[in-house]
Coordinates of C-alpha atoms in Angstrom, one line a residue:
Chain U
M151 CA 11.9 -18.7 43.5
H152 CA 15.3 -18.0 41.6
Y153 CA 16.7 -17.1 38.6
N154 CA 19.9 -17.1 35.9
T155 CA 20.4 -20.2 37.9
G156 CA 19.8 -24.2 36.4
H157 CA 16.5 -24.7 35.5
H158 CA 15.5 -21.6 36.5
P159 CA 14.4 -18.3 33.8
H160 CA 17.0 -16.3 32.3
L161 CA 16.3 -13.1 32.9
T162 CA 18.5 -10.1 31.7
V163 CA 18.7 -6.7 33.2
C164 CA 19.1 -4.1 31.2
D165 CA 18.9 0.5 30.8
I166 CA 16.6 2.2 28.7
D167 CA 16.6 5.7 31.1
G168 CA 16.9 7.4 34.2
E169 CA 13.6 5.9 35.0
S170 CA 12.9 2.4 33.8
L171 CA 14.8 -0.8 34.0
L172 CA 14.4 -3.3 31.8
V173 CA 13.7 -7.3 32.8
I174 CA 13.8 -9.5 29.7
D175 CA 14.3 -12.6 29.0
P176 CA 15.6 -12.8 25.3
D177 CA 14.1 -16.1 23.9
T178 CA 10.5 -15.0 24.7
V179 CA 10.7 -11.4 24.6
F180 CA 8.7 -11.4 27.9
W181 CA 9.6 -8.1 29.3
A182 CA 8.6 -5.9 32.7
L183 CA 10.0 -2.5 33.1
V184 CA 11.3 -1.7 37.0
P185 CA 11.2 2.2 37.9
R186 CA 14.6 2.8 38.6
G187 CA 15.1 3.3 42.5
E188 CA 13.0 0.4 42.8
D189 CA 15.1 -3.3 45.3
I190 CA 15.1 -4.6 41.5
N191 CA 15.7 -8.5 42.4
S192 CA 12.7 -7.9 44.8
K193 CA 10.5 -6.9 42.0
I194 CA 12.3 -9.5 40.3
R195 CA 11.3 -12.0 42.8
Q196 CA 7.8 -11.1 43.9
E197 CA 5.5 -9.9 40.8
I198 CA 8.1 -11.3 38.0
L199 CA 8.7 -14.4 38.3
P200 CA 5.4 -15.3 39.8
L201 CA 3.9 -14.0 36.5
Y202 CA 6.6 -15.2 34.2
D203 CA 6.5 -18.7 35.5
R204 CA 2.7 -18.6 34.4
V205 CA 3.1 -17.8 31.3
K206 CA 7.0 -18.7 30.1
R207 CA 5.7 -22.0 28.5
E208 CA 3.1 -20.2 26.0
C209 CA 5.0 -18.0 25.2
E210 CA 8.1 -20.4 25.0
E211 CA 6.0 -22.4 22.2
E212 CA 4.4 -19.3 21.0
M213 CA 8.0 -18.1 19.6
Q214 CA 8.6 -21.1 18.4
V215 CA 5.8 -21.4 16.2
F216 CA 6.1 -17.6 15.0
R217 CA 10.3 -18.5 13.9
F218 CA 10.1 -22.1 12.8
K219 CA 6.7 -22.9 11.6
S220 CA 5.1 -19.5 10.1
S221 CA 4.2 -20.1 6.2
L222 CA 4.2 -18.3 3.1
A223 CA 2.2 -15.3 3.1
V224 CA 3.1 -13.2 0.6
I225 CA 5.1 -13.4 -2.5
Y226 CA 6.5 -10.7 -5.3
M227 CA 6.8 -10.3 -8.3
N228 CA 9.6 -8.5 -9.6
S229 CA 7.5 -9.1 -13.6
V230 CA 9.8 -7.0 -15.3
S231 CA 13.1 -6.4 -15.1
R232 CA 13.2 -2.7 -16.1
C233 CA 12.4 -0.1 -14.6
N234 CA 12.3 3.7 -16.0
L235 CA 14.5 5.3 -12.9
N236 CA 18.3 4.6 -12.2
C237 CA 18.4 5.7 -8.5
S238 CA 22.0 4.8 -7.6
Y239 CA 20.8 2.7 -4.6
C240 CA 18.4 0.3 -6.2
Y241 CA 19.1 -2.9 -4.5
I242 CA 18.1 -4.3 -8.7
P243 CA 22.4 -4.6 -10.6
Q244 CA 22.0 -2.4 -12.6
E245 CA 22.2 -4.0 -16.1
L246 CA 19.0 -5.8 -15.4
R247 CA 17.6 -3.2 -14.5
R248 CA 18.6 -1.8 -18.3
S249 CA 18.0 -5.0 -19.9
H250 CA 13.9 -5.9 -20.4
Q251 CA 12.8 -9.4 -19.3
Q252 CA 9.0 -9.1 -19.1
L253 CA 6.5 -11.6 -17.9
K254 CA 3.9 -12.1 -20.7
K255 CA 0.1 -12.2 -19.3
E256 CA -0.6 -15.7 -19.9
Q257 CA 2.7 -16.4 -17.8
L258 CA 1.1 -14.0 -14.8
F259 CA -2.3 -15.4 -14.3
V260 CA 0.4 -19.4 -14.7
I261 CA 2.0 -17.8 -12.0
L262 CA -0.3 -17.3 -9.6
T263 CA -2.5 -20.0 -10.9
K264 CA 0.1 -21.6 -9.3
A265 CA 0.4 -19.7 -5.9
C266 CA -3.6 -20.0 -5.0
E267 CA -3.6 -24.1 -5.7
Y268 CA -0.5 -24.0 -3.2
A269 CA -2.2 -21.7 -1.2
E270 CA -5.3 -23.9 -0.8
E271 CA -3.3 -27.5 -0.4
N272 CA -0.3 -26.4 1.9
E273 CA -2.4 -22.9 4.1
G274 CA -5.8 -24.8 3.9
G275 CA -7.5 -22.2 1.6
R276 CA -6.0 -18.9 2.7
K277 CA -5.1 -16.5 0.3
L278 CA -2.2 -15.5 -0.9
T279 CA -1.0 -11.6 -0.5
I280 CA 0.7 -10.9 -5.1
V281 CA 2.8 -7.6 -4.3
F282 CA 4.0 -6.6 -7.9
H283 CA 7.3 -5.3 -6.7
G284 CA 10.2 -4.6 -9.0
S285 CA 11.6 -2.8 -10.7
E286 CA 9.5 -0.7 -11.5
P287 CA 6.1 -2.2 -12.0
L288 CA 3.4 0.0 -13.6
L289 CA 5.7 -0.6 -17.3
M290 CA 3.6 -3.2 -17.4
K291 CA 0.2 -1.6 -15.4
E292 CA -2.2 -3.6 -17.9
E293 CA -1.1 -7.2 -17.2
I294 CA -1.4 -6.1 -13.5
F295 CA -5.1 -4.4 -13.6
D296 CA -5.8 -7.6 -15.6
A297 CA -4.6 -9.9 -12.8
V298 CA -6.0 -7.4 -9.7
E299 CA -9.5 -8.5 -11.7
E300 CA -9.1 -11.8 -12.4
F301 CA -7.3 -13.1 -9.4
E302 CA -9.2 -10.8 -6.7
D303 CA -11.8 -13.3 -5.0
K304 CA -8.8 -15.8 -4.7
L305 CA -5.2 -13.6 -3.8
Y306 CA -4.5 -10.2 -2.1
F307 CA -3.1 -7.6 -3.9
G308 CA -0.8 -4.6 -3.7
I309 CA 1.8 -2.7 -6.1
Q310 CA 4.8 -1.2 -4.9
T311 CA 6.1 1.4 -7.1
N312 CA 8.1 4.9 -7.7
G313 CA 5.2 6.7 -8.1
T314 CA 5.5 8.6 -11.1
L315 CA 4.0 6.3 -14.2
F316 CA 0.7 6.9 -11.8
K317 CA -2.2 8.4 -13.7
E318 CA -5.4 10.1 -11.6
E319 CA -7.6 6.6 -12.9
D320 CA -5.1 4.7 -12.1
V321 CA -5.6 5.7 -8.4
D322 CA -9.4 5.5 -8.9
F323 CA -8.8 1.6 -9.8
I324 CA -6.8 1.2 -7.0
K325 CA -9.2 2.2 -4.9
K326 CA -12.1 0.6 -5.9
H327 CA -10.3 -3.0 -5.9
G328 CA -8.5 -2.3 -2.4
V329 CA -4.9 -3.0 -3.7
S330 CA -2.0 -1.8 -1.1
V331 CA 0.5 1.0 -2.9
G332 CA 3.8 2.1 -1.7
T333 CA 5.6 4.9 -3.2
T334 CA 8.6 6.6 -3.0
L335 CA 9.6 9.3 -1.9
D336 CA 13.1 10.4 -0.7
S337 CA 12.8 14.2 0.4
P338 CA 10.4 17.6 1.3
Y339 CA 13.2 19.3 -1.3
P340 CA 13.0 18.1 -4.1
E341 CA 16.3 19.5 -5.2
V342 CA 17.2 16.3 -2.5
H343 CA 15.1 13.4 -3.8
N344 CA 16.0 14.2 -7.8
S345 CA 19.4 13.6 -6.8
L346 CA 18.6 10.4 -5.3
R347 CA 15.9 9.4 -7.5
K348 CA 16.3 10.6 -11.4
T349 CA 15.6 8.7 -14.5
W350 CA 17.8 7.2 -16.9
S351 CA 18.5 10.6 -18.3
G352 CA 19.0 12.1 -15.1
E353 CA 16.2 14.1 -14.8
G354 CA 14.2 14.4 -11.6
T355 CA 10.5 12.2 -9.9
F356 CA 9.5 15.0 -7.1
E357 CA 6.3 17.0 -8.9
D358 CA 5.2 13.6 -10.8
I359 CA 5.4 11.5 -7.1
V360 CA 4.2 14.5 -5.5
E361 CA 0.8 14.7 -7.7
A362 CA 0.6 11.1 -6.8
I363 CA 0.2 10.9 -3.5
E364 CA -1.9 13.8 -3.3
W365 CA -4.2 12.0 -5.8
F366 CA -4.3 9.2 -3.5
D367 CA -6.1 11.6 -0.8
G368 CA -6.1 10.1 2.6
Y369 CA -5.9 6.8 1.1
Q370 CA -5.2 4.5 4.2
R371 CA -3.8 1.0 1.9
L372 CA -1.4 4.2 0.6
N373 CA 2.3 3.5 2.2
V374 CA 5.4 6.1 1.5
V375 CA 8.7 5.0 1.3
T376 CA 11.8 6.9 2.2
T377 CA 15.2 5.1 1.6
V378 CA 17.1 7.0 4.8
T379 CA 20.6 7.8 3.5
N380 CA 23.9 10.4 4.2
Q381 CA 21.8 12.8 2.0
N382 CA 18.0 12.7 2.9
V383 CA 18.8 11.7 6.7
A384 CA 18.4 14.6 8.3
Q385 CA 15.0 16.2 6.8
L386 CA 13.1 13.3 7.9
P387 CA 11.2 14.7 11.0
E388 CA 10.5 17.4 8.1
M389 CA 9.8 14.8 5.9
V390 CA 7.5 13.3 8.2
S391 CA 5.3 16.7 8.4
F392 CA 5.2 17.1 4.3
L393 CA 3.4 13.4 4.5
H394 CA 1.1 14.1 6.9
D395 CA 0.0 17.7 5.4
R396 CA -0.9 15.4 2.2
R397 CA -2.5 13.3 4.5
V398 CA -0.4 10.3 4.3
P399 CA -1.9 7.5 6.9
S400 CA 2.0 5.3 6.8
V401 CA 5.0 5.9 5.6
L402 CA 8.9 3.7 6.3
L403 CA 11.7 5.3 6.7
N404 CA 14.1 2.3 5.2
P405 CA 18.1 2.7 5.7
V406 CA 19.7 2.1 2.5
R407 CA 20.6 -1.7 2.3
G408 CA 24.0 -1.4 1.5
T409 CA 23.7 -4.8 -1.1
Q410 CA 24.4 -3.4 -4.0
E411 CA 28.1 -1.6 -4.1
S412 CA 26.7 2.0 -4.9
A413 CA 25.4 2.3 -2.4
R414 CA 27.4 1.8 0.6
H415 CA 28.6 5.4 -0.1
L416 CA 25.3 6.7 0.8
M417 CA 24.6 4.6 3.8
P418 CA 24.5 6.9 7.1
D419 CA 26.0 7.1 10.0
N420 CA 24.4 5.3 12.4
K421 CA 24.3 8.1 15.2
A422 CA 23.1 10.7 12.8
L423 CA 20.1 7.4 11.5
I424 CA 19.3 7.3 15.5
K425 CA 18.9 11.3 16.1
Y426 CA 17.3 12.3 13.2
F427 CA 14.9 8.4 13.2
I428 CA 13.8 9.9 16.4
G429 CA 13.4 13.3 15.5
A430 CA 10.9 12.0 13.2
L431 CA 9.2 10.0 15.5
E432 CA 8.6 12.4 18.1
R433 CA 6.9 14.6 15.2
A434 CA 4.9 12.2 14.2
E435 CA 3.8 12.3 18.1
E436 CA 3.2 16.0 17.9
L437 CA 1.2 16.0 14.9
T438 CA -0.8 13.0 16.4
R439 CA -1.2 15.9 19.0
E440 CA -1.4 18.9 17.1
T441 CA -4.2 17.4 15.3
G442 CA -5.7 13.8 16.0
R443 CA -4.1 12.5 13.0
Q444 CA -1.8 9.9 12.9
I445 CA 1.0 9.3 10.9
I446 CA 2.6 5.9 11.9
V447 CA 5.8 4.8 11.0
G448 CA 6.1 1.7 10.3
N449 CA 9.3 0.0 10.8
F450 CA 9.0 1.8 14.4
A451 CA 5.5 0.4 14.7
N452 CA 6.7 -2.3 13.7
I453 CA 9.3 -2.9 17.0
L454 CA 6.7 -1.9 18.9
V455 CA 4.8 -4.7 18.1
G456 CA 7.3 -7.2 18.5
I457 CA 7.8 -6.4 21.9
I458 CA 3.6 -5.7 22.5
A459 CA 3.1 -8.8 20.8
P460 CA 5.8 -10.5 19.1
T461 CA 3.7 -12.2 16.2
A462 CA 1.6 -10.0 15.4
R463 CA 4.3 -8.1 13.4
K464 CA 4.5 -7.7 9.9
L465 CA 7.4 -6.4 9.2
M466 CA 9.6 -10.0 8.7
C467 CA 13.1 -8.4 8.6
D468 CA 12.8 -7.4 12.1
I469 CA 12.6 -11.2 13.6
S470 CA 15.5 -14.6 12.8
P471 CA 14.9 -15.9 10.6
C472 CA 13.7 -13.3 8.5
G473 CA 10.9 -13.6 6.5
G474 CA 13.1 -14.6 3.0
G475 CA 12.8 -18.0 1.9
R476 CA 10.0 -18.1 5.0
C477 CA 7.0 -16.5 5.0
F478 CA 7.7 -14.8 1.2
L479 CA 9.7 -15.8 -2.0
A480 CA 10.2 -13.4 -4.5
I481 CA 10.3 -14.3 -8.5
G482 CA 11.5 -12.1 -11.4
A483 CA 10.9 -11.6 -14.7
K484 CA 12.4 -15.1 -16.1
G485 CA 10.7 -17.0 -12.6
D486 CA 13.0 -17.6 -11.4
V487 CA 12.8 -17.4 -7.0
F488 CA 14.7 -16.2 -4.9
P489 CA 13.7 -16.0 -1.3
C490 CA 13.3 -12.2 -0.9
G491 CA 13.7 -9.7 -3.5
E492 CA 16.9 -8.3 -1.9
F493 CA 17.6 -11.8 -2.9
I494 CA 17.8 -11.0 -6.9
G495 CA 21.0 -11.7 -8.6
I496 CA 22.9 -13.2 -6.3
K497 CA 23.3 -16.8 -8.0
E498 CA 23.9 -18.6 -4.6
Y499 CA 20.1 -18.1 -4.1
Y500 CA 18.6 -18.7 -6.4
G501 CA 15.7 -21.2 -5.0
G502 CA 14.3 -23.1 -8.6
N503 CA 12.1 -21.8 -11.4
I504 CA 7.9 -21.3 -11.0
F505 CA 8.1 -22.6 -14.7
R506 CA 9.3 -25.8 -14.3
D507 CA 10.0 -26.7 -9.7
S508 CA 7.1 -27.1 -7.5
I509 CA 6.9 -23.8 -5.2
S510 CA 6.6 -26.7 -2.4
D511 CA 10.3 -27.4 -4.3
I512 CA 11.7 -23.6 -4.0
M513 CA 10.7 -23.7 -0.5
D514 CA 12.6 -26.5 0.5
S515 CA 15.8 -25.8 -1.9
E516 CA 19.1 -25.4 -0.3
P517 CA 19.3 -21.9 -0.5
F518 CA 16.1 -21.5 1.0
R519 CA 16.6 -23.7 3.6
M520 CA 20.1 -21.8 4.1
V521 CA 18.4 -18.2 5.1
R522 CA 15.4 -19.8 7.0
G523 CA 18.8 -21.2 9.5
R524 CA 19.9 -18.0 9.7
I525 CA 19.2 -16.8 12.9
V526 CA 20.5 -15.1 15.9
E527 CA 21.8 -17.5 18.0
K528 CA 24.7 -18.1 15.0
I529 CA 25.6 -14.6 15.2
E530 CA 28.5 -12.6 17.2
P531 CA 27.1 -10.9 19.5
C532 CA 23.6 -10.8 18.8
N533 CA 23.3 -14.3 20.3
A534 CA 24.4 -12.4 23.7
C535 CA 22.4 -9.2 23.2
A536 CA 18.7 -8.8 24.8
F537 CA 17.3 -8.0 22.2
R538 CA 17.7 -10.6 19.8
N539 CA 14.1 -11.3 18.9
I540 CA 12.8 -7.6 18.7
C541 CA 15.3 -6.5 16.3
G542 CA 16.8 -9.9 14.5
A543 CA 20.2 -8.3 12.8
P544 CA 18.6 -7.7 9.4
C545 CA 19.7 -7.7 6.2
P546 CA 21.1 -11.5 5.4
A547 CA 21.3 -10.1 1.3
E548 CA 22.5 -6.7 2.7
I549 CA 25.4 -8.5 5.2
H550 CA 25.8 -11.9 2.6
S551 CA 26.6 -8.9 -0.3
M552 CA 28.7 -6.6 2.1
Q553 CA 30.6 -9.6 4.2
G554 CA 30.8 -12.7 1.8
N555 CA 29.0 -14.2 4.9
F556 CA 25.0 -13.5 6.2
C557 CA 25.9 -14.9 10.4
N558 CA 26.8 -11.5 11.3
P559 CA 25.6 -8.6 13.5
S560 CA 24.3 -5.7 10.5
P561 CA 25.8 -2.7 9.8
Y562 CA 22.4 -0.4 11.2
C563 CA 23.2 -3.0 14.5
E564 CA 23.8 0.3 17.0
F565 CA 20.8 1.5 15.0
Y566 CA 18.1 -1.2 16.3
E567 CA 19.9 -1.1 19.8
E568 CA 19.0 2.5 20.2
L569 CA 15.2 2.3 18.5
I570 CA 14.8 -0.5 20.4
R571 CA 15.4 0.9 23.6
F572 CA 13.0 4.1 22.1
A573 CA 10.7 1.8 22.1
F574 CA 10.1 0.1 25.3
R575 CA 10.8 4.3 26.8
I576 CA 7.0 4.7 24.4
I577 CA 6.2 1.8 26.2
A578 CA 6.8 2.7 30.1
R579 CA 5.6 6.0 29.6
D580 CA 2.6 5.1 27.5
K581 CA 2.6 6.3 24.7
L582 CA 1.6 3.8 22.2
R583 CA -1.9 4.9 21.1
Y584 CA 0.8 8.4 19.1
Y585 CA 2.7 5.6 17.3
L586 CA -0.2 2.7 16.0
N587 CA -3.4 2.6 14.8
E588 CA -5.7 3.7 18.2
D589 CA -8.6 1.7 17.1
A590 CA -6.1 -1.0 15.7
L591 CA -4.6 -1.6 19.4
N592 CA -7.8 -0.6 20.9
G593 CA -8.8 -4.4 19.2
L594 CA -6.2 -5.7 20.6
E595 CA -6.8 -8.4 23.9
Y596 CA -4.4 -8.9 26.5
K597 CA -2.7 -12.0 26.6
Y598 CA -1.2 -11.3 29.8
R599 CA -0.4 -8.9 32.4
L600 CA 1.1 -7.7 35.7
G601 CA -1.8 -7.7 38.1
E602 CA -4.2 -10.0 36.7
Chain L
M70 CA 16.2 13.2 21.9
Y71 CA 19.5 10.1 21.5
Y72 CA 22.0 9.9 23.8
K73 CA 24.7 7.5 23.6
K74 CA 26.5 5.5 26.3
I75 CA 27.2 3.2 27.6
H76 CA 24.3 -0.5 28.3
L77 CA 24.1 -3.2 29.8
N78 CA 23.5 -7.0 28.1
T79 CA 23.2 -5.4 24.4
D80 CA 26.1 -4.6 22.9
C81 CA 27.7 -3.4 25.8
P82 CA 29.1 -5.8 28.7
K83 CA 27.4 -8.1 30.1
I84 CA 26.4 -8.6 33.4
A85 CA 24.1 -11.9 34.6
I86 CA 22.8 -10.8 37.9
M87 CA 21.3 -13.4 40.1
S88 CA 18.6 -13.8 43.9
T89 CA 20.3 -15.1 46.5
N90 CA 18.1 -14.9 49.6
I91 CA 15.7 -12.7 50.4
S92 CA 14.1 -12.3 54.0
E93 CA 10.5 -13.4 54.6
K94 CA 10.4 -10.5 56.2
G95 CA 11.8 -8.5 53.3
V96 CA 8.7 -10.4 50.8
K97 CA 5.8 -9.1 53.0
E98 CA 6.9 -6.0 53.3
E99 CA 7.4 -5.6 49.2
N100 CA 3.7 -6.9 49.3
E101 CA 2.5 -4.2 51.1
E102 CA 3.9 -1.8 48.1
K103 CA 1.7 -1.0 45.3
Q104 CA 3.2 -2.1 42.3
S105 CA 4.9 -0.2 40.0
V106 CA 6.1 -3.0 37.6
M107 CA 4.8 -2.8 33.9
A108 CA 4.8 -6.7 32.0
Y109 CA 2.5 -7.5 29.5
R110 CA 1.7 -9.2 26.0
L111 CA -0.4 -7.9 23.6
K112 CA -2.5 -10.4 20.8
C113 CA -4.6 -9.5 17.8
P114 CA -7.4 -11.6 17.9
T115 CA -8.6 -10.9 14.0
A116 CA -5.1 -11.7 12.5
A117 CA -3.8 -14.9 11.0
N118 CA -2.2 -16.9 13.8
G119 CA -3.1 -15.1 16.5
G120 CA -1.4 -12.3 15.2
L121 CA 0.9 -13.9 12.0
S122 CA 1.2 -11.7 9.6
H123 CA 3.9 -10.4 6.8
Y124 CA 6.0 -7.5 5.0
M125 CA 3.8 -4.4 4.5
F126 CA 0.3 -5.5 3.1
G127 CA -2.1 -7.2 6.0
E128 CA -4.4 -9.9 5.3
S129 CA -7.3 -8.2 8.0
P130 CA -8.7 -4.9 8.1
A131 CA -7.2 -5.0 11.5
D132 CA -4.5 -6.0 10.9
K133 CA -3.2 -3.1 7.9
A134 CA -4.9 -0.8 10.3
L135 CA -1.4 -1.2 12.5
F136 CA 0.6 0.4 10.0

């Protein structure tokens, strides 16, 4: 049995650390970890190739379906253009956040009805998820809560909010209706958070957000987003401790996107990002070991899932084509539709208007097809990278804005590369239970396993 | 902790290895050794499409629970 020639499997060997070598087919994400010091050629021929020969076709089909046939699952509603905050790194253009466009309740209901009909006709009645996203959805809290009550049997709901407008009774409503919530906190230190996330008049928001997080008191559908900049990157391990103390079940540590020029001077250096992000992961592991209570770093968990169960990943940024215009779309306050919230305000990516066009026509529009056409195979050096289908070279909107052509690698390429290497080390050391929800992990089944 | 060095086959040099020949004797000896290679794949039986989910808000309780 041969490899890397002709019709035989093509396997790439990568160094992971001093203990293991990774053998991977980057196209299917079939992988094997071989202890250093072993005769790797013998291991490939005697153990890895016989397994891959058995599962290769299935792996190929699975990845093909996942990358190119996944259907619409989420609609991001940017129902209100206004925001009560003026965060300097916001991905939504400032002039839009200053404007006062907002969907009326009747318009919102028309859109949600249309979403239900689309799901019925195209998804076999599978429930779509509606996420009320930017600019600040709780500025139209009454309309949103009415929508949740009216449509909760037909749709799932989530709210991504800056967290400053919650009242305690809102938290009760959200818990009662099982709405997923993402809120934002950038630092455990008030002065750092307040320098990044402030009102138009410059007032800080730390206390309001922390109070709201405490009201949620361990609510399992709460997720805190920390936007990582060069101002807070060194605090990521402390951020994890701070949120764990407040019973937050999961956090996303998202490097700031350079989609808007005003954010670019805040982008963290890749080396600092790697150092402190991995420090935050190690802190999360320590806390789990010490307390028995987990805090999951969602964007790292997604990478792990992308390796051990590629089609079960949740964040559709880490695969190409990304989820934009494929698994999700974003609707603005005037009904304009874009492949993702990151594209809002970029004219070339306007896919239609939800009040004039059908969702099917919008999904088939040229801008949506263009985003779906961005695959790592077209990007140098991603097309030869062993991690190309674990990383996906995000984010097209950011890269378009920064480089004028989205078929380029991510400005965080080095960070993603090192994070994936770290993920393989976690797998090699059998430590997944500290990084993925243990109950859910136990609920997963083996698709294949060496030795079976 | 993080350390940076030259890596193979990611953003660094691309070097392929390939099989040439291995003796039957070598094959038999390898088969007698204890298995030390790790390779597996999991699936989420409760999620749509055998695992497909989406951004941060999952569809099934098991799906959501991963994060």
